[in-house]
Amino acid sequence: MRGLSFFCLATASLYALAGMAFGIYMAASHDHMLAPAHAHLNLVGWVTIALYGFYYHAVPAASLGRLPQIQVGAATLGVLLLAPGIALAMLDITEAFAAIGSLITLIAMLLFAIIVIRNRVAAV
Ligand code: HEM
Ligand code: HEM
């Protein structure tokens, strides 16, 4: 595994490590207030980005060119803004990071849909 798929799986596992450590901290402290931030670090960081990585590994032709790099870059920026952004929103500090992060995460998924559809022949 190399290139984009390696990047996705390597970073996704780091999000999982951080998300699980956060989960253990919540369980140990009996303070579940930031559970949605933990949930989305795991679901948008670990699960979603790992799925992108497995797709690029399964369909190598789809990982070629600029668009897949922009897609993974957007997904990475999205999770790095969204997960802490949810915590900041729940702490009533600011909603800006969650808002911008969620839009970038949405754009990353839109780009992924375009990449999957335009590579339908390569995927067969
Ligand atoms: C060491 C591993 C983990 C620990 C110790 C842990 C711990 C926790 C804790 C204490 C909560 C709060 C529960 C509540 O207030 O009801 C929670 C919520 C949640 N966790 Fe984890 N978690 C772990 C891994 C994961 C992973 C890998 C995922 C997803 C792939 C995940 C997804 C969620 C979700 C979606 C919620 C929100 C559930 C809800 O609000 O109903 N967790 N977790
Ligand atoms: C742009 C991306 C996303 C945004 C803005 C978003 C936003 C939200 C919001 C506002 C909630 C309600 C939280 C609450 O009631 O406290 C929620 C809950 C939830 N979302 Fe997302 N979400 C996104 C992506 C995802 C993805 C990709 C998954 C799964 C792969 C997911 C799984 C969940 C789950 C399981 C819950 C219920 C658990 C909880 O309350 O924390 N979300 N999401």
Coordinates of C-alpha atoms and ligand atoms in Angstrom, one line a residue:
M1 CA 0.0 0.0 0.0
R2 CA 1.5 3.4 -1.1
G3 CA 0.6 6.9 -2.0
L4 CA -2.9 8.2 -1.2
S5 CA -4.2 4.9 0.3
F6 CA -1.3 4.7 2.6
F7 CA -1.8 8.3 3.7
C8 CA -5.5 7.7 4.3
L9 CA -5.0 4.5 6.4
A10 CA -2.0 6.0 8.3
T11 CA -3.8 9.2 9.3
A12 CA -7.1 7.4 9.9
S13 CA -5.4 5.1 12.5
L14 CA -4.0 8.2 14.2
Y15 CA -7.5 9.7 14.4
A16 CA -8.7 6.3 15.9
L17 CA -5.9 6.4 18.5
A18 CA -6.8 9.9 19.5
G19 CA -10.6 9.2 19.4
M20 CA -10.2 6.0 21.5
A21 CA -7.9 7.8 24.0
F22 CA -10.5 10.5 24.3
G23 CA -13.2 7.8 24.8
I24 CA -11.2 6.2 27.6
Y25 CA -10.8 9.6 29.2
M26 CA -14.5 10.2 29.0
A27 CA -15.3 6.8 30.5
A28 CA -12.7 7.2 33.3
S29 CA -13.8 10.7 34.2
H30 CA -17.6 10.0 33.9
D31 CA -17.8 13.2 31.9
H32 CA -19.5 12.3 28.5
M33 CA -20.3 16.0 27.6
L34 CA -18.0 16.0 24.6
A35 CA -19.2 12.6 23.3
P36 CA -20.3 14.0 19.9
A37 CA -16.7 15.3 19.3
H38 CA -15.4 11.8 20.1
A39 CA -18.0 10.2 17.9
H40 CA -17.2 12.3 14.9
L41 CA -13.4 12.1 15.3
N42 CA -13.9 8.3 15.1
L43 CA -16.6 8.3 12.4
V44 CA -15.4 11.1 10.1
G45 CA -11.7 10.6 10.9
W46 CA -11.2 6.8 11.4
V47 CA -14.1 5.2 9.6
T48 CA -14.7 7.6 6.6
I49 CA -11.0 8.3 5.8
A50 CA -10.1 4.6 6.1
L51 CA -12.9 3.8 3.6
Y52 CA -11.4 6.4 1.2
G53 CA -8.1 4.6 1.7
F54 CA -9.5 1.2 1.0
Y55 CA -11.2 2.5 -2.2
Y56 CA -8.0 4.1 -3.5
H57 CA -6.2 0.8 -2.8
A58 CA -8.9 -1.3 -4.5
V59 CA -9.1 1.0 -7.6
P60 CA -5.6 2.4 -8.1
A61 CA -6.5 4.2 -11.3
A62 CA -8.9 6.4 -9.3
S63 CA -6.0 7.7 -7.2
L64 CA -4.1 9.2 -10.1
G65 CA -4.1 12.9 -10.9
R66 CA -4.8 16.0 -9.0
L67 CA -8.5 15.6 -8.0
P68 CA -7.9 12.6 -5.6
Q69 CA -5.2 14.6 -3.8
I70 CA -7.5 17.5 -3.4
Q71 CA -10.2 15.1 -2.2
V72 CA -8.0 13.6 0.5
G73 CA -6.6 17.0 1.4
A74 CA -10.2 18.3 1.9
A75 CA -11.2 15.3 3.9
T76 CA -8.1 15.8 6.2
L77 CA -8.7 19.5 6.6
G78 CA -12.4 18.8 7.3
V79 CA -11.8 16.3 10.1
L80 CA -9.1 18.5 11.7
L81 CA -11.5 21.4 11.8
L82 CA -14.7 19.5 12.5
A83 CA -13.8 17.3 15.5
P84 CA -12.2 20.0 17.6
G85 CA -14.9 22.4 16.2
I86 CA -17.7 20.3 17.7
A87 CA -15.9 20.4 21.0
L88 CA -15.5 24.2 20.8
A89 CA -19.2 24.6 19.8
M90 CA -20.4 22.4 22.7
L91 CA -18.2 24.4 25.1
D92 CA -20.0 27.6 23.7
I93 CA -16.7 29.0 22.6
T94 CA -17.3 29.3 18.8
E95 CA -19.3 27.4 16.1
A96 CA -17.0 28.7 13.3
F97 CA -14.7 25.7 13.2
A98 CA -17.6 23.2 13.2
A99 CA -19.4 25.1 10.4
I100 CA -16.3 25.4 8.2
G101 CA -15.2 21.9 8.9
S102 CA -18.6 20.4 8.1
L103 CA -18.7 22.2 4.7
I104 CA -15.2 21.1 3.8
T105 CA -16.1 17.5 4.9
L106 CA -19.2 17.7 2.7
I107 CA -17.1 19.0 -0.3
A108 CA -14.6 16.1 0.3
M109 CA -17.5 13.6 0.0
L110 CA -18.9 15.3 -3.1
L111 CA -15.4 15.0 -4.7
F112 CA -15.3 11.4 -3.7
A113 CA -18.7 10.7 -5.3
I114 CA -17.4 12.4 -8.5
I115 CA -14.2 10.3 -8.4
V116 CA -16.1 7.0 -7.8
I117 CA -18.6 7.7 -10.7
R118 CA -15.9 8.8 -13.2
N119 CA -13.9 5.7 -12.5
R120 CA -16.8 3.3 -12.9
V121 CA -15.1 1.6 -15.8
A122 CA -11.8 1.2 -13.9
A123 CA -13.7 -0.2 -11.0
V124 CA -15.2 -3.1 -12.9
Ligands
HEM1 C1 -11.3 2.7 23.3 C2 -12.3 2.9 22.5 C3 -13.5 3.7 22.9 C4 -14.0 4.1 24.1 C5 -13.4 3.9 25.5 C6 -15.2 4.9 23.9 C7 -16.0 5.5 24.8 C8 -17.1 6.2 24.6 C9 -17.9 6.9 25.6 C10 -17.6 6.9 27.2 C11 -19.0 7.5 25.0 C12 -20.1 8.3 25.7 C13 -21.3 7.4 25.9 C14 -22.6 8.1 26.3 O1 -22.5 9.2 26.8 O2 -23.7 7.6 26.0 C15 -18.9 7.2 23.6 C16 -19.8 7.6 22.7 C17 -19.7 7.3 21.3 N1 -18.7 6.6 20.7 FE1 -17.1 5.8 21.6 N2 -15.5 4.9 22.5 C18 -14.5 4.2 21.9 C19 -14.4 4.0 20.5 C20 -15.3 4.4 19.5 C21 -15.1 4.1 18.1 C22 -14.0 3.4 17.5 C23 -16.3 4.6 17.5 C24 -16.7 4.7 16.1 C25 -16.0 4.1 15.1 C26 -17.1 5.3 18.6 C27 -18.3 5.9 18.4 C28 -19.0 6.5 19.4 C29 -20.3 7.2 19.1 C30 -21.0 7.3 17.8 C31 -20.7 7.7 20.3 C32 -21.9 8.5 20.6 C33 -23.0 7.6 21.0 C34 -24.3 8.4 21.4 O3 -24.2 9.6 21.5 O4 -25.3 7.8 21.5 N3 -16.4 5.1 19.8 N4 -17.8 6.4 23.4
HEM2 C1 -20.3 17.0 7.6 C2 -20.2 16.0 8.4 C3 -21.1 15.8 9.6 C4 -21.8 16.7 10.4 C5 -21.8 18.2 10.2 C6 -22.5 16.0 11.4 C7 -23.3 16.6 12.4 C8 -24.0 15.9 13.4 C9 -24.8 16.5 14.4 C10 -25.1 18.0 14.5 C11 -25.2 15.5 15.2 C12 -26.1 15.6 16.5 C13 -25.2 15.7 17.7 C14 -26.0 15.8 19.0 O1 -27.2 15.6 19.0 O2 -25.4 16.1 20.0 C15 -24.7 14.3 14.7 C16 -24.9 13.0 15.3 C17 -24.3 11.9 14.8 N1 -23.6 11.7 13.7 FE1 -22.9 13.2 12.5 N2 -22.2 14.7 11.3 C18 -21.4 14.5 10.2 C19 -20.9 13.3 9.7 C20 -21.2 12.1 10.2 C21 -20.7 10.8 9.6 C22 -19.8 10.7 8.4 C23 -21.1 9.8 10.5 C24 -20.9 8.4 10.4 C25 -20.0 7.8 9.6 C26 -21.9 10.5 11.5 C27 -22.5 9.8 12.6 C28 -23.2 10.4 13.6 C29 -23.8 9.6 14.7 C30 -23.6 8.1 15.0 C31 -24.5 10.6 15.5 C32 -25.3 10.3 16.8 C33 -24.3 10.3 17.9 C34 -24.1 11.5 18.6 O3 -25.1 12.2 19.0 O4 -22.9 12.0 18.8 N3 -21.9 11.8 11.3 N4 -23.9 14.5 13.6

